[in-house]
XYZ file of C-alpha atoms in Angstrom:
563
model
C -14.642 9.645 2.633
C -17.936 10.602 4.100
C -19.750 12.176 1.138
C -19.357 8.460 -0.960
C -20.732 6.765 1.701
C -23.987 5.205 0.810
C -23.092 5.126 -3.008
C -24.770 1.577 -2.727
C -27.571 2.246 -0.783
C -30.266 2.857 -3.833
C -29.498 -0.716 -5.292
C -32.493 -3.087 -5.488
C -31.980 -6.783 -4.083
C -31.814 -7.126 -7.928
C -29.163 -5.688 -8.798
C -27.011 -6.209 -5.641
C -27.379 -9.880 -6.349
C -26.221 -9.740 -10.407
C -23.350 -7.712 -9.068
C -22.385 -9.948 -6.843
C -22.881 -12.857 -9.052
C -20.509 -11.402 -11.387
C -18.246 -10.722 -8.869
C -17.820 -14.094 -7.902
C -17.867 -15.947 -11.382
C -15.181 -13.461 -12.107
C -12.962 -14.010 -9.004
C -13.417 -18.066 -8.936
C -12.842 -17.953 -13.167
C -9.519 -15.881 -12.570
C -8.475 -18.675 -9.827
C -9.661 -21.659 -11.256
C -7.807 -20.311 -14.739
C -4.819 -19.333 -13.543
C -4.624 -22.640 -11.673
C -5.708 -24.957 -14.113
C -3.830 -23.376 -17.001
C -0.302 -24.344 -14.664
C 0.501 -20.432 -14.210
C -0.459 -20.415 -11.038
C -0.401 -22.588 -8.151
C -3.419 -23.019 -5.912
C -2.229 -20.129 -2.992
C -1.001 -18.685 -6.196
C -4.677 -18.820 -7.746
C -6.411 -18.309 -4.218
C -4.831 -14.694 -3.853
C -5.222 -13.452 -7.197
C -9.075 -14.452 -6.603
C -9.418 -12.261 -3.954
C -7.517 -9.578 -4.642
C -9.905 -9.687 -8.271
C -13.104 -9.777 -5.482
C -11.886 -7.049 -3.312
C -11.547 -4.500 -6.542
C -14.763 -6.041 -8.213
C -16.229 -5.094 -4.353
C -14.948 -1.659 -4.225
C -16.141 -0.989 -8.245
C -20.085 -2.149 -7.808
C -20.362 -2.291 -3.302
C -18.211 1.055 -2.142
C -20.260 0.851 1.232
C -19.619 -2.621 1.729
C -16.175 -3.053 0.298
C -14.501 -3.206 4.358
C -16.836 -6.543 4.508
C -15.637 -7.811 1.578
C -11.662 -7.026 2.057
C -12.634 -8.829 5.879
C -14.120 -11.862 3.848
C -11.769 -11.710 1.518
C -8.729 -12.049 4.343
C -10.669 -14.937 6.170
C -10.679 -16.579 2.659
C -6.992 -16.098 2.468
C -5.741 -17.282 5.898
C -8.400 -20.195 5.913
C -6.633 -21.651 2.600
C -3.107 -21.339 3.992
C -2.804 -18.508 1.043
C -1.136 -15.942 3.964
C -0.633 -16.583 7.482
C -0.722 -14.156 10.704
C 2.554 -13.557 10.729
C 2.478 -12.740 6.869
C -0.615 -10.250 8.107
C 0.968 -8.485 10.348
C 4.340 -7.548 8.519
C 2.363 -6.772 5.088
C -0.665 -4.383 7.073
C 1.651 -1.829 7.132
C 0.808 -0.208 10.416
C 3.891 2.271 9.686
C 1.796 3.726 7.314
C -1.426 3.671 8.949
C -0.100 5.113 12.067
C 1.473 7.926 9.999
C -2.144 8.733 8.253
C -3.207 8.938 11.650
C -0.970 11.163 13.071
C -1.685 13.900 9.790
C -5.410 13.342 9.878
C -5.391 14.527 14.137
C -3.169 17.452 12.618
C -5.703 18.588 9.576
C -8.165 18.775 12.778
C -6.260 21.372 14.726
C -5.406 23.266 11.415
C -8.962 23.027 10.693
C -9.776 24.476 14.716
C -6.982 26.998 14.256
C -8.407 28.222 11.165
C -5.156 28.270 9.198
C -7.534 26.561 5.899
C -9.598 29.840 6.300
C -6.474 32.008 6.735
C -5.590 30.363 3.045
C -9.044 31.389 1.491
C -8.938 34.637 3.152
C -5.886 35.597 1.050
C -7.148 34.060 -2.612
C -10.198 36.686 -1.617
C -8.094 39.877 -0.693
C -5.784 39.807 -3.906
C -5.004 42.958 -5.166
C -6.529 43.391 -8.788
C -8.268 40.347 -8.594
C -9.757 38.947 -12.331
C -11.312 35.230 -13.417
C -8.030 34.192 -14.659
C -6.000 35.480 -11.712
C -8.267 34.100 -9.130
C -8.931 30.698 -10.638
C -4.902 30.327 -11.340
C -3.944 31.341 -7.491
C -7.182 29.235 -6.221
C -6.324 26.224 -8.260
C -2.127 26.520 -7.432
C -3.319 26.917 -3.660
C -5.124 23.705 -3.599
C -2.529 22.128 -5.342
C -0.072 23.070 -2.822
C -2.294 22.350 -0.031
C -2.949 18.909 -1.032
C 0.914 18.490 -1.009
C 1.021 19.454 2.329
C -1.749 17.828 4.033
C -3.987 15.829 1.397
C -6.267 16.361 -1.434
C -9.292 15.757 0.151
C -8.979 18.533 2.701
C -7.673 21.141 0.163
C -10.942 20.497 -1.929
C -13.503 20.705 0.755
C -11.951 24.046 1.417
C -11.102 25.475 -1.622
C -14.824 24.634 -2.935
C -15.994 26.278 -0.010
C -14.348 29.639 -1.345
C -15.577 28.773 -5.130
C -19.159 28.151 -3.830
C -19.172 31.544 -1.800
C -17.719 33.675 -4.829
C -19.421 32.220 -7.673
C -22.753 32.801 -5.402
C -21.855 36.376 -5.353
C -21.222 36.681 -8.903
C -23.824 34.695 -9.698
C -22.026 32.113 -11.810
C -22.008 28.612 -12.281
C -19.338 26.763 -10.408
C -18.434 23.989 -12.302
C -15.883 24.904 -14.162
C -13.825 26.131 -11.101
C -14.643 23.322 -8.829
C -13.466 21.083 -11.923
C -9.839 23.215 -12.895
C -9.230 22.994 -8.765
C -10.328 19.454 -8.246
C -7.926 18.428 -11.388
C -5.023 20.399 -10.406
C -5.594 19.044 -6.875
C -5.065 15.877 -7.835
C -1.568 16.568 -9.629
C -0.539 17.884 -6.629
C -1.251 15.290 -4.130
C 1.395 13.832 -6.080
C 4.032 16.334 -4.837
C 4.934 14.710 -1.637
C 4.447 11.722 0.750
C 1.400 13.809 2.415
C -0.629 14.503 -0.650
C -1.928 11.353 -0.797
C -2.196 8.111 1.017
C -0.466 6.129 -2.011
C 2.566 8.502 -1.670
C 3.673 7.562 1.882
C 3.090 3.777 1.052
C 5.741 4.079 -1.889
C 7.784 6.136 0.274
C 8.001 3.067 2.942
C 7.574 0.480 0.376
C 10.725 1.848 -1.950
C 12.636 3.093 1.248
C 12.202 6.617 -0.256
C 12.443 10.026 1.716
C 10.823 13.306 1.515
C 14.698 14.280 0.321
C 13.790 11.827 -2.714
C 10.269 12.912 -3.442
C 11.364 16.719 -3.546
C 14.416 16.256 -5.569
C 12.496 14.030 -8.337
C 8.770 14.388 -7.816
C 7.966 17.906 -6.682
C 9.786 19.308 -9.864
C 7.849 17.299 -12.540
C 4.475 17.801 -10.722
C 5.257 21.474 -10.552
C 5.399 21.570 -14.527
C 2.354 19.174 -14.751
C 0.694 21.394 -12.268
C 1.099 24.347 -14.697
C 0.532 22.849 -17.652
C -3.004 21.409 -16.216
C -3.997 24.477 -15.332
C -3.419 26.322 -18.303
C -5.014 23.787 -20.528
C -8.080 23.734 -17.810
C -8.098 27.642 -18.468
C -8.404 27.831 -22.569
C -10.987 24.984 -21.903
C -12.744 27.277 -19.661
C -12.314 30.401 -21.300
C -15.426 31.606 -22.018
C -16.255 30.933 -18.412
C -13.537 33.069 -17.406
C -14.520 36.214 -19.366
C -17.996 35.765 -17.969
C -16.428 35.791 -14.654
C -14.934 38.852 -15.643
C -17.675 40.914 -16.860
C -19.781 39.748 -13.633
C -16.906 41.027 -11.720
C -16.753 44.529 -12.862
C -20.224 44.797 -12.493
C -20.279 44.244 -8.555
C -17.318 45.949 -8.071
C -19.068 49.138 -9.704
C -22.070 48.846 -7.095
C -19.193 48.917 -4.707
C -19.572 45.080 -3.367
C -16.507 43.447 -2.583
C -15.982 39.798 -3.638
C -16.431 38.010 -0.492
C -16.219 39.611 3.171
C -12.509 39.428 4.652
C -12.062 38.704 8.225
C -9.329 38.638 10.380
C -8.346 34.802 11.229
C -5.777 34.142 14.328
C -3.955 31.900 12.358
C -0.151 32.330 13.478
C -0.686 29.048 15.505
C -1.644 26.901 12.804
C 0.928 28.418 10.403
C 3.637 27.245 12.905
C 2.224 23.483 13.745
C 2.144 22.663 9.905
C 5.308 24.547 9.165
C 7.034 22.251 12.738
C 4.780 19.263 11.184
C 6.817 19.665 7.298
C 10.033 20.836 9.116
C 10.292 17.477 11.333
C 9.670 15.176 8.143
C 11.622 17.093 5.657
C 15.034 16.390 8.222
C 13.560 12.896 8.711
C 16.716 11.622 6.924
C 19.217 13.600 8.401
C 17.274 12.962 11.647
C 17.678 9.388 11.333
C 21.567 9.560 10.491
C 22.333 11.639 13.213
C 20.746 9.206 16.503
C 21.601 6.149 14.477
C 17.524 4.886 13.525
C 16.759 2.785 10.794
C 15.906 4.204 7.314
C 12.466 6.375 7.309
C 11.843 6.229 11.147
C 11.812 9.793 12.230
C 9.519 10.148 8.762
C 6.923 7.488 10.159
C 6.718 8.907 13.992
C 6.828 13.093 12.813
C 3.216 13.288 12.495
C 2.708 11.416 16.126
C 5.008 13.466 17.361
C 3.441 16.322 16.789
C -0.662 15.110 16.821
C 0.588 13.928 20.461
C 1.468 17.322 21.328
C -1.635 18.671 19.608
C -3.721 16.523 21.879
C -1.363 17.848 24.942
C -1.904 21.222 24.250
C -5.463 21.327 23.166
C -6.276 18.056 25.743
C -9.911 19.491 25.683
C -10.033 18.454 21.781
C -8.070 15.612 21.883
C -11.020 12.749 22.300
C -13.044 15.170 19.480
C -9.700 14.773 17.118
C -8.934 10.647 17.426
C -12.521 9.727 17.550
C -14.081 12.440 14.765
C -11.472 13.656 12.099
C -9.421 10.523 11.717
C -11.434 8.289 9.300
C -10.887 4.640 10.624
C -13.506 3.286 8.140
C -10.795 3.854 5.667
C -7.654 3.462 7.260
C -8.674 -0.687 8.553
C -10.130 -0.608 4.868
C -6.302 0.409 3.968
C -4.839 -2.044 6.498
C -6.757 -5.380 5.353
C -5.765 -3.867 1.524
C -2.556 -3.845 2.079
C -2.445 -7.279 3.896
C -4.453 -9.079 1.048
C -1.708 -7.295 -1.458
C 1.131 -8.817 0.682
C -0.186 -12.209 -0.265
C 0.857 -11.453 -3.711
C 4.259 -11.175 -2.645
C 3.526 -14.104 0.210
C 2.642 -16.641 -2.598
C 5.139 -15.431 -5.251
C 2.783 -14.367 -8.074
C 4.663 -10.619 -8.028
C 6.984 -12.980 -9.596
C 4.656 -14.130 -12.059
C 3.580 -10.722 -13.068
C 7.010 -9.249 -13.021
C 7.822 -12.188 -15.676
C 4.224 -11.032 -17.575
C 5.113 -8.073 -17.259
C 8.694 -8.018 -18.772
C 7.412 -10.188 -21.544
C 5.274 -7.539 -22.715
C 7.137 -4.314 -22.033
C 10.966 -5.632 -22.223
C 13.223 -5.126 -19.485
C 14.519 -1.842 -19.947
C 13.061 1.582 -18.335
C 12.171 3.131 -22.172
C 9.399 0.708 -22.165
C 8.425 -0.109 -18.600
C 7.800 3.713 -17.534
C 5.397 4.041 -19.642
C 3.734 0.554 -19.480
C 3.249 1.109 -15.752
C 2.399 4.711 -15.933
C -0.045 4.202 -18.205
C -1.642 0.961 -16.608
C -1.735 2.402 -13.323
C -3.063 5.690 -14.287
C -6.286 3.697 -16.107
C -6.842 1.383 -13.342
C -6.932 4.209 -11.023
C -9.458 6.067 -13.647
C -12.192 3.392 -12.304
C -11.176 1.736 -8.922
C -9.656 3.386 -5.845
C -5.793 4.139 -6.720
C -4.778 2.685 -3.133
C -5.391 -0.549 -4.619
C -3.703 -0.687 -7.677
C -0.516 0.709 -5.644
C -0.658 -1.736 -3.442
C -1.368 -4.674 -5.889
C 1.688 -3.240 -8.118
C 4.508 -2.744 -5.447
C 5.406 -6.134 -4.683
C 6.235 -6.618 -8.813
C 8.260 -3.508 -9.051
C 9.803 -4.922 -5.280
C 10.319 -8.373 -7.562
C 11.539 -5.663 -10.887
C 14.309 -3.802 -8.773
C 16.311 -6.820 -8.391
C 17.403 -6.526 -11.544
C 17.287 -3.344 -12.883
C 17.299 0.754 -11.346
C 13.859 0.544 -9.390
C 13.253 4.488 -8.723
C 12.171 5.891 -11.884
C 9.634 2.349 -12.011
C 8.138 4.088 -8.477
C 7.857 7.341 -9.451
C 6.055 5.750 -12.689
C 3.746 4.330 -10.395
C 3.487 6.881 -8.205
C 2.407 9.902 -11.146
C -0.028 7.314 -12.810
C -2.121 6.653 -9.778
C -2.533 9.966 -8.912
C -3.121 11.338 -12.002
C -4.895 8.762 -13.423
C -7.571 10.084 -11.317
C -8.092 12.933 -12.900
C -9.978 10.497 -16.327
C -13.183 9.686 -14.393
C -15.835 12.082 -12.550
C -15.254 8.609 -9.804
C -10.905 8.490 -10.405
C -10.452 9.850 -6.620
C -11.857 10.784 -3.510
C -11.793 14.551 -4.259
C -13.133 14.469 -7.478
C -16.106 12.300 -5.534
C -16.079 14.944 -2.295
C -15.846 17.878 -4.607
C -18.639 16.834 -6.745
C -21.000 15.632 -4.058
C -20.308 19.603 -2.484
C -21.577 20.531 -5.891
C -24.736 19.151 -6.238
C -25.464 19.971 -2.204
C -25.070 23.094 -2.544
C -25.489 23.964 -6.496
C -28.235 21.435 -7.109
C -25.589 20.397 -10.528
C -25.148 16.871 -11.518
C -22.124 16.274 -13.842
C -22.463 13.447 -15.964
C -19.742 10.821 -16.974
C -18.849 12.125 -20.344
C -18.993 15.522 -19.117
C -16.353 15.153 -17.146
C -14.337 12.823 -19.700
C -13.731 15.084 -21.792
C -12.000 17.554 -19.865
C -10.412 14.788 -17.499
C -8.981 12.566 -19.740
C -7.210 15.212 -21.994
C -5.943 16.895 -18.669
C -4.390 13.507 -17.376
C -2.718 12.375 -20.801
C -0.915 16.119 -21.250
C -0.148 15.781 -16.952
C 0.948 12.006 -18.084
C 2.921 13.060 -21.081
C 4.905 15.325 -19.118
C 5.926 13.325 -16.529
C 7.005 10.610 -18.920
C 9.233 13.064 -20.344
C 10.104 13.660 -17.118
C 11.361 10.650 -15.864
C 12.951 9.255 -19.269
C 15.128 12.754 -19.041
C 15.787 12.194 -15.490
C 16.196 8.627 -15.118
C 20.121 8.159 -15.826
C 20.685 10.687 -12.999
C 18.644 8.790 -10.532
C 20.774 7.141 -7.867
C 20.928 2.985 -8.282
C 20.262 1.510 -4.987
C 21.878 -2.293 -3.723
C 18.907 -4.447 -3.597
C 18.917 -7.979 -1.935
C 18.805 -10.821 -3.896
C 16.628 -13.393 -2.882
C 17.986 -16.951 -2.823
C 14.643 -17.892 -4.924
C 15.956 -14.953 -7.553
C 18.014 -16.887 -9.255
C 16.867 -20.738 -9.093
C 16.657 -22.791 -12.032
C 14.168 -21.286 -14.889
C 14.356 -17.630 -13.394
C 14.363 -15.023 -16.606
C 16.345 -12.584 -14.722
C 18.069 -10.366 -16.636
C 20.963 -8.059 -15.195
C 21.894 -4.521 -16.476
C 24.401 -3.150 -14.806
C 22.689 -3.366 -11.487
C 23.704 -3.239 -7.968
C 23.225 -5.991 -5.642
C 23.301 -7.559 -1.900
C 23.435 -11.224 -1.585
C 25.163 -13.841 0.642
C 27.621 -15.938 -1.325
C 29.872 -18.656 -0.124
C 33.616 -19.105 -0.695
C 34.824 -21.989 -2.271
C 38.425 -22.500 -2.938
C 38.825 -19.013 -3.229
C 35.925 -17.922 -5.538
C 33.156 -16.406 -4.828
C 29.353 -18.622 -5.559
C 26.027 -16.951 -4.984
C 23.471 -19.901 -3.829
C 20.135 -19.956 -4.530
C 17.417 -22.378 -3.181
C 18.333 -25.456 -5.684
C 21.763 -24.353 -7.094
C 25.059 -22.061 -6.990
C 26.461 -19.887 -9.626
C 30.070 -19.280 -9.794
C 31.039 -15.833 -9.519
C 33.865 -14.163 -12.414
C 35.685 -11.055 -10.709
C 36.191 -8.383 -13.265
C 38.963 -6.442 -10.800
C 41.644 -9.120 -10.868
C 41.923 -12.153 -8.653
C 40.227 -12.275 -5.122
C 41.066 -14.551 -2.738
C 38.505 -14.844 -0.205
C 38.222 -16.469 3.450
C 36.399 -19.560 4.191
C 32.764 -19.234 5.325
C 29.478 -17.365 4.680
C 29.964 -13.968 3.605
C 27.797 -10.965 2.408
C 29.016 -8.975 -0.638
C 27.815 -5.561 -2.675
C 28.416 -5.228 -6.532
C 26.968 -4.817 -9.609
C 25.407 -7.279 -11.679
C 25.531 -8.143 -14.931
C 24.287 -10.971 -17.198
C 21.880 -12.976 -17.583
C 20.920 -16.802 -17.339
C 22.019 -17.906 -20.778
C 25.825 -15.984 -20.650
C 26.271 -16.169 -17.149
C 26.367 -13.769 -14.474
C 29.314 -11.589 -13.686
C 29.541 -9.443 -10.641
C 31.725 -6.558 -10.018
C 32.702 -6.865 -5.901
C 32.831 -3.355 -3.954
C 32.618 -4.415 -0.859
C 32.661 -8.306 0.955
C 31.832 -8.092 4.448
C 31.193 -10.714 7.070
C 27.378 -10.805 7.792
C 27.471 -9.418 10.997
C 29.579 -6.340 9.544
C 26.655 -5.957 6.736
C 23.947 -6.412 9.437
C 25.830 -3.094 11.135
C 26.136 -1.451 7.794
């Protein structure tokens, strides 16, 4: 994140201090509000505060937004709002470790020169035209991003826009902008293309099986349909392209110069590198791990033997291509998010949330698609990921939970796509653009081309997931104790759950914190030991009617600990 750095620097004292004036009113009035008004409790009011701050921080202070999210966190363990434990389970070091191990990796791709092995064939296509080389140059970085991550595939593809339009003497823009927006829709593709993708992965208990069944698909059709709409937009820039084309080729000129890259070793790391955390899942089933554990250690499995083989590059790689400005930014994120959960207002907003878009997947798909993808049109889409998990973690327990993650998932990547500011790469590819073109791209300018591109990418994977939705697999979820306690809204549709019930003259009672429902048995009569148990079913119900729950399974706890 390099070429944002120092977005803050030309502030005056000024306006730094009306900024942060703001900034605070606005935090403290969210509390103090949310307190006051009885919907939130103070830990409650504390956390929403700073969460508010630490977005507010990263919209008017990018360069300072790791002090605030450090301020922020002292503010939240000095109040009792989260404690160290809390910290540590909700920092997500599974997730920072595995951007580590892929960011070491992009380094020795990058020293192995398999990104200029990639450019090298765009350049050397065989009746090369506009359309044909902005189509395979914009597909390219798509995939690429979806492989390692969209910042990467930018710098590089740019690189190869910069160099051609140079020769053809055209103005890039419209290139950089079709590559930077299709980039974006295909970060979406996998866990790699972007950080928010591995932190849903964990988060949801997803694999890479899961994200190329039911993600790579729908971004695939997005992917095309972005770029074709970026092409008509761009049309006129494509026959110029064209005509400038013809014109060098009849002097004789070729495109670009094409040299011959040793890139068989880079080829085989990423292609080990994908291979490793495609299997992760049958990886994990066959040595017994827990869920998503061979996914999480892949890329230091094979940065570690990067740094083995290439030892002479290894400080170079840990110390200069992984950005640790971003990833502790990341880690203290997803710490202050956990505080959400921690204090119980993803409970709240689950409730809010409901109460405005129902409870059924017709209307909360697109609710959270569409409020993710804006929020991530302005402010960093990490955050609004990690500020909307812990309500679709409270959501699932009573309804399917995986089309609800791939909602969020699509909107915050591309959401980006609205703003000229909606994601790093459109940020990285733009700064390239005025280093080396000298041409600024105002906010409109870009609006009207992003926005358009996002709702049609949007659109589609709405469609998407309502068609694919009643063939996604429903997962058991465990009911908290807290789920069901006197006043809870829940509302059950059919949906599998885990929970620890207690047998009581031979029915079954779930137990929450302050109460116990009694259990009805659709498949006949049950008779059921003494003592604690754990059970699996499928709920249905709600508060008012009661709750009845179809029994699959009753195990003792230790048997559903091994299960």
């Amino acid at each position: 994140m390099s070429e944002e750095e120092g977005a803050g620097d030309n502030l005056t004292v000024k306006s730094m201090a009306i900024r942060f004036a703001i900034m605070l009113v606005a935090s403290i009035g969210v509390g103090m509000t949310g307190h006051y008004s009885g919907a939130l409790d103070f830990k409650q009011a504390t956390s929403c505060g700073v969460f508010l701050a630490i977005i507010m921080g990263t919209l008017f202070f990018w360069n300072f937004r790791l002090a605030i999210a450090f301020l922020g966190l002292s503010v939240l363990i000095f109040t009792n709002s989260l404690n160290i434990a809390r910290f540590v389970t909700s920092s997500s070091l599974e997730v920072i470790l595995f951007l580590v191990g892929m960011m070491i990796i992009v380094g020795a791709l990058r020293d192995l020169g398999f990104f200029t092995w990639v450019v090298q064939l765009i350049v050397s296509m065989p009746n090369i035209s506009g359309r044909k080389f902005i189509a395979c140059t914009a597909a390219a970085s798509a995939l690429l991003a979806c492989a390692v991550d969209e910042v990467t595939s930018i710098i590089f593809i740019s690189t190869l826009i910069f160099q051609v339009c140079d020769r053809l003497k055209l103005n890039p823009l419209p290139y950089v902008m079709i590559c930077v927006l299709s980039t974006n829709v295909g970060s979406a593709g996998t866990m790699m293309g972007n950080p928010v993708g591995i932190f849903i992965g964990t988060k949801a208990g997803l694999t890479f099986g899961d994200f190329m069944t039911w993600v790579f698909p729908l971004m695939i059709v997005a992917l095309a349909a972005t770029i074709a709409f970026t092409m008509f937009h761009f049309r006129r820039d494509l026959h110029l392209f064209d005509r400038h084309l013809q014109e060098r080729l009849a002097k004789n000129l070729s495109l670009a110069p094409v040299v011959e890259v040793p890139y068989l070793q880079g080829v085989i790391l990423l292609v080990a590198t994908i291979g490793v955390i495609a299997s992760h899942h049958q990886l994990e089933r066959l040595f017994g791990l827990e869920k998503n554990s061979i996914l999480l250690i892949a890329p230091l499995i094979c940065s570690g033997l990067v740094m083995i083989i290439r030892h002479n590059r290894a400080r170079h790689y840990v110390e200069k291509e992984v950005d640790w400005w971003t990833l502790l930014f990341f880690m203290l994120l997803f710490a202050v998010a956990g505080t959400v959960q921690f204090t119980g207002v993803d409970k709240v907003m689950a409730d809010f949330f409901t109460g405005v878009a129902g409870t059924g997947h017709a209307t909360l798909v697109p609710f959270i698609l569409s409020v993710s993808a804006i929020g991530s049109a302005f402010v960093d889409n990490v955050i609004f990921v990690a500020a909307f998990s812990p309500v679709i973690e409270q959501l699932s327990q009573t309804l399917k939970d995986i089309p609800l993650w791939w909602a969020l998932l699509f909107g915050a990547c591309f959401g980006g796509n609205i703003t000229m500011i909606g994601s790093t790469a459109n940020i990285v590819a733009l700064g390239m653009l005025e280093r080396k073109s000298h041409i600024h791209v105002n906010f409109f300018q870009w609006l009207k081309v992003g926005f358009l591109s996002a709702l049609l990418a949007t659109a589609i994977a709405w469609g998407g997931l309502m068609l694919l939705t009643p063939l996604m697999p429903d997962r058991y979820t465990p009911l908290s104790p807290a789920a069901l306690d006197a006043g809870s809204t829940l509302k059950f549709n059919n949906k599998k759950i885990t929970a620890t019930g207690r047998a009581d003259n031979g029915r079954l009672r779930l137990e929450s914190e302050h109460q116990a429902f009694d259990l009805v048995i659709d498949a006949g009569t049950l008779t059921v030991p003494p003592g604690v148990r754990a059970f699996r079913g499928v709920m249905n119900g709600d508060p008012d009617s009661g709750y009845r729950l179809t029994v699959d399974s009753i195990m003792t706890r230790e048997e559903a600990k091994a299960n």
